[in-house]
Amino acid sequence: MTPPARLQRLVCAPAKRIADRLLSGIRMRQHLREARRILDTPPIMARQDGVVLLSMIGSRVLLPYLVAIKSFHHHLGMGRIVLIDDGTLTAADRAILDHHCGSPEIVPIATLDTGACPRGGTWERLLMLLDRRARDYVIQLDSDTVTIGDVPEIRAAIAANRNFILLGDPASEAVGIQSLPDFVAWKYPGGPIPAPAHMQALIESRYGDYPDAARHRYVRASSGFAGFARGGPGDRAEATTFSRHAEHLVGQPVWWRWGSEQVTSNFLLANEPGSRLLPYARYYNYWLQPASDDARFIHFVGTHRYSDQSYIRATRRAIDTLTAAARRSPA
């Protein structure tokens, strides 16, 4: 590339970033207009069947959350809803949730104690989930997810009382759950990643120094959708132990960054016997890949949530499915 061409790229890069932000803002507003149609669909009929659908939400994601929970509950056909209020839900929001979500239990985030673990970064959600799994099968569901098809793997995991795991990418499906040393050799063959870097890379690349590393396992996954079996061995004490060791490996300022909760969730699920990996062609994170013909569940991660029209199209499809089902139901 000639110097003038390189210069042109440098000049154009800021303009492209500005254009991308503007387009993302437009798509976000388009998505919210589409998502508002969820208010015209019938309310969820909550079920006292030992399955809890847990999410942490705020006023800003109310409409996307209703799409996420209604589409998932429709295809699963199980569960009651428990919510953590991030502190921003209004009285009007609560009235909408009460009507559409079967009078869910709503827990203020300020009432949740994280003990020796980090505060914030969705740690409150993980620790509450671990407490609740003592008596229920608990599914963590993010508000930026859309279910567009039947979910037999989820029902099978619940019936067998086994955890399920949403993998981070196709490469993780190829290698599966690995011992900590094997994971490091596969993902970080060059050794520990130096700072500054993303918290996840900093801790994962140092797993070889975790106490009794060969006895522990890990898989790169997403905590945005995860199933925790009732009465499973992983509890608040297990999470606290992992957090303490991880903090020792990277230091508190790094460990308390956003992302440590997801790493902990992955570690806990990977080390419990019988955890099931969801097939990535059916359950996946959206990284701008072509849509799978057999897609059932899509997690629209923040990186590419509004990079194109995919989130809007999936939301439209989910709401259309709910609307059609309501028309078929007897009055």
Coordinates of C-alpha atoms in Angstrom, one line a residue:
M1 CA 0.0 0.0 0.0
T2 CA 1.4 3.4 -1.0
P3 CA 1.9 6.1 1.8
P4 CA -1.0 8.2 0.3
A5 CA -3.3 5.2 0.5
R6 CA -2.3 4.6 4.1
L7 CA -2.9 8.2 4.9
Q8 CA -6.3 8.1 3.3
R9 CA -7.2 5.1 5.5
L10 CA -6.1 6.9 8.6
V11 CA -8.2 10.0 7.6
C12 CA -11.2 7.9 6.8
A13 CA -11.2 5.7 9.9
P14 CA -12.6 8.3 12.3
A15 CA -15.3 9.2 9.7
K16 CA -16.2 5.5 9.4
R17 CA -16.4 5.1 13.2
I18 CA -18.8 8.1 13.4
A19 CA -20.9 6.7 10.6
D20 CA -21.0 3.3 12.2
R21 CA -22.2 4.8 15.5
L22 CA -24.9 6.8 13.8
L23 CA -26.1 3.7 12.0
S24 CA -26.1 1.7 15.2
G25 CA -28.2 4.4 16.9
I26 CA -30.7 4.3 14.0
R27 CA -30.9 0.5 14.2
M28 CA -31.3 0.6 18.0
R29 CA -34.3 2.9 17.6
Q30 CA -35.7 0.8 14.8
H31 CA -35.4 -2.3 17.1
L32 CA -37.2 -0.6 20.0
R33 CA -40.1 0.4 17.6
E34 CA -40.3 -3.3 16.5
A35 CA -40.0 -4.6 20.1
R36 CA -42.9 -2.4 21.3
R37 CA -45.2 -4.8 19.5
I38 CA -44.5 -7.3 22.3
L39 CA -46.9 -5.3 24.5
D40 CA -49.7 -6.5 22.2
T41 CA -49.0 -10.2 22.8
P42 CA -50.7 -12.2 25.6
P43 CA -49.1 -12.4 29.0
I44 CA -47.0 -15.3 30.2
M45 CA -48.7 -17.9 32.2
A46 CA -46.1 -18.6 34.9
R47 CA -45.8 -22.2 36.1
Q48 CA -44.8 -23.5 39.5
D49 CA -42.8 -26.4 38.1
G50 CA -39.4 -26.0 39.8
V51 CA -37.9 -24.0 36.9
V52 CA -36.9 -20.4 37.5
L53 CA -36.1 -18.0 34.7
L54 CA -33.8 -15.4 36.2
S55 CA -32.7 -12.1 34.7
M56 CA -31.2 -8.8 35.8
I57 CA -32.9 -5.9 34.1
G58 CA -33.5 -2.2 34.2
S59 CA -35.8 0.3 32.6
R60 CA -33.7 0.8 29.5
V61 CA -34.0 -2.9 28.4
L62 CA -37.6 -3.4 29.4
L63 CA -38.9 -4.0 25.8
P64 CA -36.0 -6.2 24.7
Y65 CA -36.3 -8.2 27.9
L66 CA -40.0 -8.8 27.2
V67 CA -39.1 -10.1 23.7
A68 CA -36.4 -12.4 25.3
I69 CA -38.5 -13.8 28.0
K70 CA -41.8 -14.2 26.1
S71 CA -40.1 -15.9 23.1
F72 CA -38.2 -18.2 25.3
H73 CA -41.1 -19.1 27.6
H74 CA -43.3 -19.7 24.6
H75 CA -40.9 -22.3 23.1
L76 CA -39.8 -23.8 26.5
G77 CA -43.3 -24.1 28.0
M78 CA -42.0 -24.1 31.5
G79 CA -41.0 -21.9 34.4
R80 CA -41.7 -18.9 36.5
I81 CA -39.9 -15.6 36.4
V82 CA -37.6 -14.0 39.0
L83 CA -36.0 -10.6 38.3
I84 CA -33.3 -8.5 39.8
D85 CA -34.0 -4.8 39.5
D86 CA -30.7 -3.0 38.7
G87 CA -32.2 0.0 40.5
T88 CA -33.8 1.8 37.5
L89 CA -37.2 0.1 37.2
T90 CA -40.0 2.6 37.6
A91 CA -43.5 2.0 38.9
A92 CA -44.8 1.9 35.3
D93 CA -42.1 -0.7 34.4
R94 CA -43.2 -2.9 37.3
A95 CA -46.8 -2.7 36.3
I96 CA -45.9 -3.8 32.8
L97 CA -43.8 -6.7 34.2
D98 CA -46.5 -7.7 36.6
H99 CA -49.0 -8.0 33.7
H100 CA -46.9 -9.6 31.1
C101 CA -44.7 -11.9 33.2
G102 CA -47.1 -13.6 35.6
S103 CA -46.5 -11.3 38.6
P104 CA -42.8 -12.1 38.9
E105 CA -40.8 -11.8 42.0
I106 CA -38.6 -8.7 41.7
V107 CA -35.5 -8.4 44.0
P108 CA -33.8 -5.0 44.4
I109 CA -30.1 -5.3 43.6
A110 CA -29.2 -3.3 46.7
T111 CA -30.5 -6.1 48.9
L112 CA -28.1 -8.7 47.5
D113 CA -24.8 -9.3 49.3
T114 CA -21.8 -10.4 47.3
G115 CA -19.7 -11.2 50.3
A116 CA -16.0 -11.5 49.4
C117 CA -16.8 -11.5 45.6
P118 CA -16.8 -8.4 43.4
R119 CA -19.8 -6.1 43.5
G120 CA -21.4 -5.1 40.2
G121 CA -20.7 -6.7 36.8
T122 CA -23.7 -9.0 37.3
W123 CA -22.1 -10.8 40.3
E124 CA -25.3 -10.2 42.2
R125 CA -27.1 -12.2 39.6
L126 CA -24.7 -15.1 39.6
L127 CA -24.7 -15.4 43.4
M128 CA -28.4 -15.2 43.7
L129 CA -28.7 -17.9 41.0
L130 CA -26.4 -20.1 43.0
D131 CA -28.4 -19.6 46.2
R132 CA -31.7 -20.3 44.4
R133 CA -30.5 -23.5 42.7
A134 CA -30.6 -25.3 46.0
R135 CA -34.3 -25.8 45.4
D136 CA -35.0 -25.0 41.7
Y137 CA -33.5 -25.5 38.3
V138 CA -32.4 -21.9 37.4
I139 CA -31.9 -20.6 33.9
Q140 CA -30.0 -17.3 33.4
L141 CA -31.5 -15.4 30.5
D142 CA -30.1 -12.1 29.1
S143 CA -32.4 -9.4 27.7
D144 CA -30.5 -9.4 24.4
T145 CA -31.5 -12.9 23.4
V146 CA -34.3 -14.0 21.1
T147 CA -35.7 -17.6 20.8
I148 CA -37.0 -18.4 17.3
G149 CA -37.6 -22.1 17.5
D150 CA -38.2 -25.2 19.6
V151 CA -35.7 -25.8 22.4
P152 CA -35.7 -29.6 23.0
E153 CA -32.1 -29.6 24.3
I154 CA -33.2 -27.3 27.1
R155 CA -36.2 -29.4 28.1
A156 CA -34.0 -32.5 28.1
A157 CA -31.4 -30.8 30.3
I158 CA -34.1 -29.9 32.8
A159 CA -35.7 -33.3 32.7
A160 CA -32.3 -34.9 33.4
N161 CA -31.4 -32.2 36.0
R162 CA -28.2 -31.4 34.1
N163 CA -26.5 -28.0 33.5
F164 CA -26.5 -26.6 30.0
I165 CA -23.9 -24.2 28.5
L166 CA -24.1 -21.7 25.6
L167 CA -20.7 -21.9 24.0
G168 CA -18.8 -18.7 23.1
D169 CA -18.0 -19.7 19.5
P170 CA -17.7 -22.7 17.1
A171 CA -14.0 -23.2 18.1
S172 CA -15.1 -23.9 21.7
E173 CA -17.5 -26.5 20.4
A174 CA -14.7 -28.3 18.6
V175 CA -12.5 -28.7 21.7
G176 CA -15.2 -28.9 24.3
I177 CA -14.5 -28.8 28.1
Q178 CA -10.8 -29.0 28.8
S179 CA -8.5 -29.2 31.7
L180 CA -7.0 -25.8 32.6
P181 CA -3.5 -26.7 31.3
D182 CA -5.0 -28.0 28.0
F183 CA -7.2 -24.9 27.7
V184 CA -4.2 -22.6 28.1
A185 CA -2.2 -24.6 25.6
W186 CA -5.0 -24.4 23.0
K187 CA -6.1 -20.8 23.5
Y188 CA -2.9 -19.1 24.7
P189 CA 0.0 -21.0 23.3
G190 CA 2.3 -18.0 23.7
G191 CA 1.8 -17.9 27.4
P192 CA 0.1 -15.3 29.7
I193 CA -1.2 -12.2 28.0
P194 CA 0.5 -9.0 29.2
A195 CA -1.5 -6.0 30.5
P196 CA -3.3 -4.0 29.3
A197 CA -5.7 -6.5 27.8
H198 CA -9.3 -7.7 28.3
M199 CA -9.8 -9.1 31.8
Q200 CA -11.0 -12.4 30.3
A201 CA -7.7 -12.9 28.4
L202 CA -5.7 -11.9 31.4
I203 CA -7.2 -14.5 33.7
E204 CA -7.7 -17.3 31.2
S205 CA -4.1 -17.2 30.0
R206 CA -2.9 -17.6 33.6
Y207 CA -5.0 -20.7 34.4
G208 CA -1.8 -22.8 34.4
D209 CA -1.0 -21.3 37.7
Y210 CA -4.4 -22.0 39.3
P211 CA -4.1 -24.3 42.3
D212 CA -4.2 -28.0 41.2
A213 CA -4.8 -26.7 37.7
A214 CA -4.9 -30.2 36.1
R215 CA -7.8 -31.2 38.3
H216 CA -10.0 -28.3 37.1
R217 CA -11.7 -27.7 33.8
Y218 CA -12.9 -24.8 31.7
V219 CA -14.8 -23.9 28.6
R220 CA -15.2 -20.6 26.8
A221 CA -18.9 -19.9 27.1
S222 CA -21.5 -17.2 27.6
S223 CA -23.2 -16.5 30.9
G224 CA -26.0 -14.7 29.0
F225 CA -27.8 -18.1 28.7
A226 CA -27.0 -20.9 31.1
G227 CA -28.8 -23.6 33.0
F228 CA -27.9 -24.6 36.6
A229 CA -29.3 -27.9 37.8
R230 CA -31.2 -28.1 41.0
G231 CA -29.1 -29.0 44.0
G232 CA -25.8 -28.9 42.0
P233 CA -22.5 -28.9 43.8
G234 CA -21.5 -25.4 42.6
D235 CA -22.7 -22.9 45.1
R236 CA -21.8 -19.5 46.6
A237 CA -18.8 -21.0 48.4
E238 CA -17.4 -22.5 45.2
A239 CA -17.8 -19.2 43.4
T240 CA -16.0 -17.4 46.3
T241 CA -13.1 -19.8 46.3
F242 CA -12.6 -19.4 42.5
S243 CA -12.9 -15.6 42.8
R244 CA -10.2 -15.6 45.5
H245 CA -7.8 -17.7 43.5
A246 CA -8.5 -15.6 40.3
E247 CA -8.0 -12.4 42.2
H248 CA -4.6 -13.7 43.4
L249 CA -3.6 -14.5 39.8
V250 CA -4.4 -11.1 38.2
G251 CA -4.9 -8.7 41.1
Q252 CA -8.1 -7.1 42.5
P253 CA -8.2 -4.1 40.1
V254 CA -8.3 -6.5 37.1
W255 CA -10.5 -9.1 38.6
W256 CA -13.2 -6.6 39.6
R257 CA -13.6 -5.5 36.0
W258 CA -16.6 -6.4 33.9
G259 CA -16.4 -10.0 32.7
S260 CA -15.2 -11.8 35.8
E261 CA -18.8 -13.1 36.5
Q262 CA -18.9 -14.8 33.1
V263 CA -15.5 -16.4 33.6
T264 CA -16.7 -17.7 37.0
S265 CA -20.0 -19.0 35.6
N266 CA -18.0 -20.9 32.9
F267 CA -15.6 -22.4 35.4
L268 CA -18.4 -23.6 37.7
L269 CA -20.4 -25.2 35.0
A270 CA -17.3 -26.8 33.4
N271 CA -16.3 -28.5 36.7
E272 CA -19.7 -30.0 37.4
P273 CA -20.3 -33.5 36.2
G274 CA -22.7 -34.0 33.3
S275 CA -22.9 -30.4 32.0
R276 CA -24.2 -30.3 28.5
L277 CA -22.8 -28.2 25.7
L278 CA -25.6 -26.8 23.5
P279 CA -25.1 -27.4 19.7
Y280 CA -23.7 -24.1 18.4
A281 CA -25.7 -24.3 15.1
R282 CA -28.9 -24.1 17.1
Y283 CA -27.8 -21.9 20.1
Y284 CA -25.3 -19.2 19.3
N285 CA -23.9 -15.8 19.9
Y286 CA -24.2 -13.4 17.0
W287 CA -20.8 -12.5 15.5
L288 CA -22.1 -11.3 12.1
Q289 CA -22.1 -14.8 10.8
P290 CA -24.8 -16.0 8.3
A291 CA -27.9 -17.2 10.0
S292 CA -28.1 -20.9 10.7
D293 CA -30.9 -22.8 8.9
D294 CA -31.5 -24.6 12.2
A295 CA -31.2 -21.6 14.6
R296 CA -33.3 -21.8 17.7
F297 CA -31.8 -19.3 20.1
I298 CA -29.6 -16.2 19.3
H299 CA -27.7 -14.1 21.8
F300 CA -27.1 -10.7 20.3
V301 CA -23.9 -9.7 22.0
G302 CA -23.1 -6.1 22.4
T303 CA -20.3 -6.0 19.8
H304 CA -22.6 -6.6 16.9
R305 CA -26.1 -6.2 18.3
Y306 CA -26.9 -3.3 16.0
S307 CA -24.2 -3.9 13.3
D308 CA -27.0 -4.9 10.8
Q309 CA -30.7 -5.7 10.7
S310 CA -30.4 -9.2 12.2
Y311 CA -31.6 -8.3 15.7
I312 CA -34.6 -6.5 14.3
R313 CA -35.5 -9.4 12.0
A314 CA -35.2 -12.0 14.8
T315 CA -37.3 -9.8 17.1
R316 CA -40.0 -9.4 14.4
R317 CA -40.0 -13.1 13.8
A318 CA -40.4 -13.9 17.5
I319 CA -43.3 -11.5 17.9
D320 CA -45.0 -12.7 14.8
T321 CA -44.8 -16.2 16.2
L322 CA -46.3 -15.2 19.5
T323 CA -49.1 -13.2 17.7
A324 CA -49.9 -16.2 15.4
A325 CA -50.0 -18.6 18.4
A326 CA -52.5 -16.3 20.2
R327 CA -54.7 -16.2 17.2
R328 CA -54.8 -20.1 17.1
S329 CA -55.6 -20.3 20.8
P330 CA -59.2 -20.7 21.8
A331 CA -60.7 -17.6 23.3

